Amino acid sequence: MGIRFDSVTVRYGDNTVLDSLDLTVEPGEVMALLGPSGSGKTTALRAVAGFVTPAAGRVLIGGRDVTALPPHRRGIGMVVQQYALFPHLRVEQNVAFGLKARKVPRARIAERVSEALRMTGMERYARRYPRELSGGQQQRVAIARALAIRPGVLLLDEPLSALDAQLRSGMLAELARLHRELPDVSILYVTHDQIEALTLADRIAVMDKARLQDCGTPQDLYRRPRTEFTASFVGNANLLPVTVIGDAVRFGGTELKVPVDGIAPGAAATLCVRPHLVGLGEGPNALRGTVAEVQWRGATHRVFVDIDGHQIKADVRELRTPPALGQQVAVHFATQDAVLLGAGVADG
């Protein structure tokens, strides 16, 4: 089943927290809602779940208008940040809870619980209590409980934010595997973490200030962002103010060869280049400046270079002898690695 937001607006008093959202999640698709705190992404998910009532617009699941339906009649599974497991119930009882509430026959409950625990790798822990599990294991139980009811739609609200980095990486792999096993389930995944969105999602909806700012595949949004907000929120970006001059742009006193994509000569624009595509040293589209900071990141160094009052980040392979602070250096990038954002698109 797919999900459709049809001009959905949610208000709390005079405060609009979701503004005229139009978005479709296709059947079997993983859609990530990505944005900062207060962007409206969790409100959108809660509108699908039935926990908030839109002031305007409709929510449709599988083509059916569910705007006025209570949560238990929407055929959804949901996993939240804090797991919400019952501490006095064993794992198998937690997973069975939604099935019992739906009055599923006892024999089928046992079958569904076993299936859900198998899918999440928690069969061995069926008799344990939540307090006997790690954070990652508790999250698996919460996912198993959501899957046991065999939902057409699975809602995930910041499901990994309470886990440490290593557990989060493992759970991302598990969620990707689960999606391969459940190709017909539509997943709406709320996160502020760009890595989670880039790793899991078929498409990403970028939210800010209660509105949808951009939507596309992870590759499109990363490689060819349409707005400054998308460029800066979906991955790191160097954003430089430039002026278009024919088939090139001018940054300060330097002419740079980049695709201008039909932007008129003389127009102001923003040049976007990802840090990992910026090289250290002489090369095409070279810019010269002063080293402001060097960060060692294990396999790479991030070098911050001040150029004409702006800072450019370059992510380069670990350097045996990093440049010193204050040292004069050059950075460069290939023409095809730059994206030009025209004036007026930065606000979405």
Coordinates of C-alpha atoms in Angstrom, one line a residue:
M1 CA 0.0 0.0 0.0
G2 CA 1.2 3.5 -0.8
I3 CA 0.8 6.7 1.1
R4 CA -0.5 10.0 -0.2
F5 CA -0.4 13.4 1.4
D6 CA -3.0 15.6 -0.3
S7 CA -2.3 19.2 0.7
V8 CA -2.0 18.2 4.3
T9 CA -1.8 21.1 6.8
V10 CA -1.5 20.7 10.6
R11 CA -1.8 23.6 13.1
Y12 CA -1.5 23.9 16.8
G13 CA -3.4 27.0 17.6
D14 CA -2.0 29.8 15.3
N15 CA 1.2 27.8 14.7
T16 CA 1.4 25.9 11.4
V17 CA 3.6 22.9 11.9
L18 CA 3.0 21.3 8.5
D19 CA 2.1 23.4 5.6
S20 CA 0.2 22.1 2.5
L21 CA 2.3 18.9 2.2
D22 CA 1.8 17.1 -1.2
L23 CA 3.8 13.9 -1.3
T24 CA 3.3 10.3 -2.5
V25 CA 5.0 7.2 -1.2
E26 CA 4.7 4.5 -3.7
P27 CA 3.8 0.9 -2.7
G28 CA 6.9 -0.9 -1.5
E29 CA 9.0 2.3 -1.4
V30 CA 11.2 3.5 1.4
M31 CA 10.7 7.3 1.8
A32 CA 12.8 9.2 4.2
L33 CA 11.6 12.4 5.7
L34 CA 14.8 14.3 6.4
G35 CA 15.1 17.7 8.1
P36 CA 16.1 19.6 11.2
S37 CA 14.1 19.7 14.4
G38 CA 10.9 21.5 13.9
S39 CA 10.8 21.0 10.2
G40 CA 7.5 19.1 10.2
K41 CA 8.7 15.6 9.4
T42 CA 7.5 13.9 12.6
T43 CA 4.1 15.8 12.3
A44 CA 3.7 14.3 8.8
L45 CA 4.4 10.8 10.1
R46 CA 1.9 11.3 13.0
A47 CA -0.7 12.5 10.5
V48 CA -0.3 9.1 8.7
A49 CA -0.5 7.3 12.0
G50 CA -3.7 9.1 13.1
F51 CA -2.2 10.8 16.1
V52 CA -2.8 14.3 14.8
T53 CA -5.8 15.5 12.8
P54 CA -5.0 17.8 9.8
A55 CA -6.6 21.2 9.7
A56 CA -6.8 20.8 5.9
G57 CA -6.1 18.2 3.3
R58 CA -6.3 14.4 3.3
V59 CA -4.2 11.4 4.1
L60 CA -4.7 8.3 1.9
I61 CA -3.3 4.8 2.5
G62 CA -3.6 2.4 -0.3
G63 CA -5.9 4.8 -2.1
R64 CA -8.3 4.9 0.9
D65 CA -9.0 8.2 2.7
V66 CA -8.0 7.5 6.3
T67 CA -8.0 11.1 7.5
A68 CA -10.9 10.6 9.9
L69 CA -10.0 7.0 10.9
P70 CA -8.6 6.1 14.3
P71 CA -5.0 4.7 14.3
H72 CA -6.0 1.0 14.9
R73 CA -8.1 1.0 11.7
R74 CA -5.3 2.2 9.4
G75 CA -3.4 -1.0 9.0
I76 CA 0.0 0.5 10.0
G77 CA 2.9 -0.6 12.1
M78 CA 4.9 2.0 13.9
V79 CA 8.3 2.1 15.7
V80 CA 9.3 5.1 17.8
Q81 CA 12.6 6.3 19.2
Q82 CA 12.1 5.1 22.7
Y83 CA 10.9 1.5 21.7
A84 CA 7.9 1.7 24.1
L85 CA 8.2 -2.0 25.2
F86 CA 6.2 -3.2 28.1
P87 CA 8.8 -4.0 30.8
H88 CA 6.6 -6.6 32.6
L89 CA 6.1 -8.7 29.4
R90 CA 8.5 -11.1 27.8
V91 CA 9.8 -10.5 24.3
E92 CA 7.3 -12.8 22.7
Q93 CA 4.4 -11.2 24.7
N94 CA 5.5 -7.8 23.5
V95 CA 5.5 -8.9 19.9
A96 CA 2.1 -10.6 20.3
F97 CA 0.5 -7.5 21.9
G98 CA -0.9 -5.9 18.7
L99 CA -2.1 -9.2 17.4
K100 CA -4.1 -9.9 20.6
A101 CA -5.6 -6.4 20.4
R102 CA -6.8 -7.2 16.9
K103 CA -8.3 -10.5 18.2
V104 CA -6.2 -12.7 15.9
P105 CA -6.7 -16.4 16.7
R106 CA -4.2 -17.8 19.2
A107 CA -2.7 -20.4 16.8
R108 CA -2.0 -17.6 14.3
I109 CA -0.5 -15.4 16.9
A110 CA 2.2 -17.9 17.7
E111 CA 2.9 -18.3 14.0
R112 CA 3.2 -14.6 13.4
V113 CA 5.3 -13.9 16.5
S114 CA 7.7 -16.7 15.5
E115 CA 7.9 -15.2 12.0
A116 CA 8.5 -11.6 13.2
L117 CA 11.2 -12.7 15.7
R118 CA 12.9 -14.8 12.9
M119 CA 12.9 -11.8 10.6
T120 CA 14.6 -9.6 13.2
G121 CA 17.0 -12.2 14.4
M122 CA 15.5 -12.3 17.9
E123 CA 14.2 -15.9 18.1
R124 CA 16.7 -16.8 20.9
Y125 CA 15.4 -14.0 23.1
A126 CA 11.7 -14.8 23.0
R127 CA 11.5 -15.6 26.8
R128 CA 13.6 -12.6 28.0
Y129 CA 12.3 -9.4 29.5
P130 CA 13.2 -6.0 27.9
R131 CA 15.5 -5.2 30.8
E132 CA 17.6 -8.2 29.8
L133 CA 18.3 -6.9 26.3
S134 CA 20.7 -4.3 24.9
G135 CA 19.4 -1.2 23.2
G136 CA 19.8 -2.6 19.8
Q137 CA 18.0 -5.8 20.8
Q138 CA 15.1 -3.8 22.2
Q139 CA 14.8 -1.9 19.0
R140 CA 14.6 -5.2 17.1
V141 CA 11.8 -6.3 19.3
A142 CA 9.9 -3.1 18.7
I143 CA 10.4 -3.6 14.9
A144 CA 9.2 -7.3 15.3
R145 CA 6.1 -6.1 17.1
A146 CA 5.3 -3.7 14.3
L147 CA 5.9 -6.4 11.6
A148 CA 3.8 -9.1 13.4
I149 CA 0.6 -7.4 12.4
R150 CA 1.7 -7.6 8.7
P151 CA 1.2 -3.9 8.0
G152 CA 0.9 -2.5 4.5
V153 CA 2.7 0.6 5.9
L154 CA 5.6 0.8 8.4
L155 CA 6.3 4.1 10.1
L156 CA 9.7 4.6 11.7
D157 CA 10.2 7.7 13.8
E158 CA 13.9 8.3 14.5
P159 CA 14.2 4.6 15.3
L160 CA 18.0 4.5 15.7
S161 CA 18.8 7.8 17.4
A162 CA 19.1 6.3 20.8
L163 CA 21.7 3.8 19.7
D164 CA 25.5 4.3 19.6
A165 CA 27.3 4.6 16.3
Q166 CA 28.3 0.9 16.0
L167 CA 24.8 -0.4 16.8
R168 CA 23.2 2.2 14.5
S169 CA 25.4 0.9 11.6
G170 CA 24.3 -2.7 12.3
M171 CA 20.6 -1.7 12.5
L172 CA 20.8 0.1 9.2
A173 CA 22.0 -3.1 7.6
E174 CA 19.2 -5.0 9.3
L175 CA 16.6 -2.6 8.1
A176 CA 17.9 -2.8 4.6
R177 CA 17.7 -6.6 4.8
L178 CA 14.1 -6.4 6.2
H179 CA 13.0 -4.2 3.3
R180 CA 14.3 -6.8 0.8
E181 CA 12.3 -9.5 2.6
L182 CA 9.2 -7.2 2.7
P183 CA 9.2 -5.7 -0.8
D184 CA 5.4 -4.8 -0.7
V185 CA 5.6 -2.8 2.6
S186 CA 5.8 1.0 2.2
I187 CA 8.1 2.5 4.7
L188 CA 8.0 6.1 5.9
Y189 CA 11.3 6.8 7.8
V190 CA 11.7 10.0 9.8
T191 CA 15.3 11.0 10.6
H192 CA 17.5 14.1 11.0
D193 CA 20.5 11.9 10.1
Q194 CA 21.6 12.2 6.5
I195 CA 23.6 9.0 6.5
E196 CA 20.5 7.0 7.5
A197 CA 18.5 8.6 4.7
L198 CA 21.1 8.1 2.1
T199 CA 21.7 4.5 3.1
L200 CA 18.1 3.3 3.4
A201 CA 15.8 5.4 1.3
D202 CA 14.6 5.0 -2.3
R203 CA 13.7 8.7 -2.2
I204 CA 14.3 11.5 0.3
A205 CA 11.8 14.2 1.1
V206 CA 13.7 17.2 2.5
M207 CA 11.7 19.2 5.0
D208 CA 12.3 22.7 6.5
K209 CA 10.1 25.3 8.2
A210 CA 7.0 23.1 8.0
R211 CA 7.3 22.7 4.2
L212 CA 8.6 20.2 1.7
Q213 CA 11.7 21.7 0.2
D214 CA 12.8 19.0 -2.2
C215 CA 12.3 15.4 -3.1
G216 CA 14.3 12.9 -5.1
T217 CA 16.5 9.9 -5.1
P218 CA 19.5 10.0 -2.7
Q219 CA 21.9 10.1 -5.7
D220 CA 20.0 13.0 -7.4
L221 CA 19.8 15.1 -4.2
Y222 CA 23.4 14.5 -3.4
R223 CA 24.9 14.9 -6.8
R224 CA 22.6 17.5 -8.3
P225 CA 20.8 19.4 -5.4
R226 CA 18.3 22.1 -6.6
T227 CA 18.5 24.4 -3.5
E228 CA 21.1 25.6 -1.1
F229 CA 19.2 24.0 1.8
T230 CA 19.2 20.6 0.1
A231 CA 22.9 20.9 -0.7
S232 CA 23.9 21.8 2.9
F233 CA 21.5 19.3 4.6
V234 CA 22.0 16.3 2.3
G235 CA 25.7 15.9 2.8
N236 CA 28.3 18.6 3.4
A237 CA 28.7 21.2 0.7
N238 CA 30.9 24.1 -0.2
L239 CA 28.6 27.0 -1.2
L240 CA 30.3 30.0 -2.9
P241 CA 28.6 33.2 -4.2
V242 CA 29.5 33.6 -7.9
T243 CA 28.5 35.7 -10.9
V244 CA 27.7 34.0 -14.3
I245 CA 30.0 35.2 -17.2
G246 CA 29.1 33.4 -20.4
D247 CA 29.9 29.7 -20.0
A248 CA 31.8 30.2 -16.7
V249 CA 31.4 32.0 -13.4
R250 CA 33.5 34.5 -11.4
F251 CA 34.3 34.0 -7.8
G252 CA 36.1 37.1 -6.4
G253 CA 38.8 37.7 -9.0
T254 CA 39.0 34.1 -10.3
E255 CA 37.1 32.7 -13.3
L256 CA 35.9 29.1 -12.9
K257 CA 34.7 26.8 -15.6
V258 CA 31.5 25.1 -14.4
P259 CA 28.2 24.1 -16.1
V260 CA 26.0 27.2 -16.1
D261 CA 22.8 25.3 -17.3
G262 CA 21.2 28.2 -19.0
I263 CA 21.6 30.8 -16.3
A264 CA 21.8 34.2 -17.9
P265 CA 25.2 36.1 -18.0
G266 CA 25.4 38.6 -15.2
A267 CA 23.1 36.6 -12.8
A268 CA 24.1 35.9 -9.3
A269 CA 24.3 32.2 -8.4
T270 CA 25.7 29.8 -5.8
L271 CA 28.4 27.3 -6.7
C272 CA 28.1 24.0 -4.9
V273 CA 31.0 21.5 -4.7
R274 CA 31.2 18.6 -2.3
P275 CA 34.3 18.5 0.0
H276 CA 35.4 15.0 -1.2
L277 CA 35.5 16.4 -4.8
V278 CA 37.9 19.2 -3.8
G279 CA 41.6 18.4 -4.2
L280 CA 44.6 19.9 -2.5
G281 CA 47.2 21.5 -4.7
E282 CA 47.2 22.9 -8.2
G283 CA 44.7 21.7 -10.8
P284 CA 41.7 22.8 -12.8
N285 CA 39.6 25.6 -11.3
A286 CA 42.3 26.4 -8.8
L287 CA 41.7 28.7 -5.9
R288 CA 44.3 29.9 -3.5
G289 CA 43.9 30.7 0.2
T290 CA 45.1 30.2 3.7
V291 CA 44.8 27.0 5.8
A292 CA 42.4 27.8 8.8
E293 CA 42.0 24.4 10.3
V294 CA 43.0 20.7 9.7
Q295 CA 41.0 17.8 11.1
W296 CA 42.3 14.3 11.1
R297 CA 39.4 11.8 10.5
G298 CA 41.3 8.5 10.3
A299 CA 41.4 7.6 6.7
T300 CA 41.0 11.3 5.6
H301 CA 42.0 14.8 6.6
R302 CA 39.5 17.7 6.3
V303 CA 41.4 20.8 5.4
F304 CA 39.6 24.2 5.8
V305 CA 40.9 26.9 3.5
D306 CA 40.0 30.6 3.8
I307 CA 39.6 32.2 0.4
D308 CA 38.5 35.8 -0.1
G309 CA 36.5 35.8 3.1
H310 CA 34.9 32.4 2.4
Q311 CA 35.9 28.9 3.7
I312 CA 36.3 25.9 1.5
K313 CA 36.4 22.3 2.9
A314 CA 38.6 19.7 1.2
D315 CA 38.4 16.0 2.2
V316 CA 41.6 14.4 1.1
R317 CA 43.3 11.0 1.8
E318 CA 45.2 11.0 5.0
L319 CA 48.2 13.2 4.6
R320 CA 51.7 12.2 5.9
T321 CA 52.5 15.8 6.4
P322 CA 49.3 18.0 6.7
P323 CA 49.7 21.7 5.8
A324 CA 50.3 24.0 8.7
L325 CA 47.8 26.6 10.0
G326 CA 48.3 29.8 8.1
Q327 CA 50.1 28.1 5.2
Q328 CA 49.2 29.3 1.7
V329 CA 47.7 26.5 -0.4
A330 CA 45.7 25.9 -3.5
V331 CA 42.6 23.8 -3.9
H332 CA 40.9 22.7 -7.1
F333 CA 37.9 20.8 -8.5
A334 CA 36.8 19.4 -11.8
T335 CA 34.3 21.2 -14.0
Q336 CA 31.9 18.3 -14.0
D337 CA 31.9 18.1 -10.2
A338 CA 30.4 21.5 -9.6
V339 CA 26.7 22.3 -9.5
L340 CA 25.4 25.9 -10.1
L341 CA 22.3 26.9 -8.1
G342 CA 20.5 29.9 -9.7
A343 CA 19.3 32.8 -7.6
G344 CA 15.8 32.3 -6.2
V345 CA 16.0 28.5 -5.6
A346 CA 17.7 28.6 -2.3
D347 CA 14.4 28.8 -0.3
G348 CA 12.8 25.9 -2.1

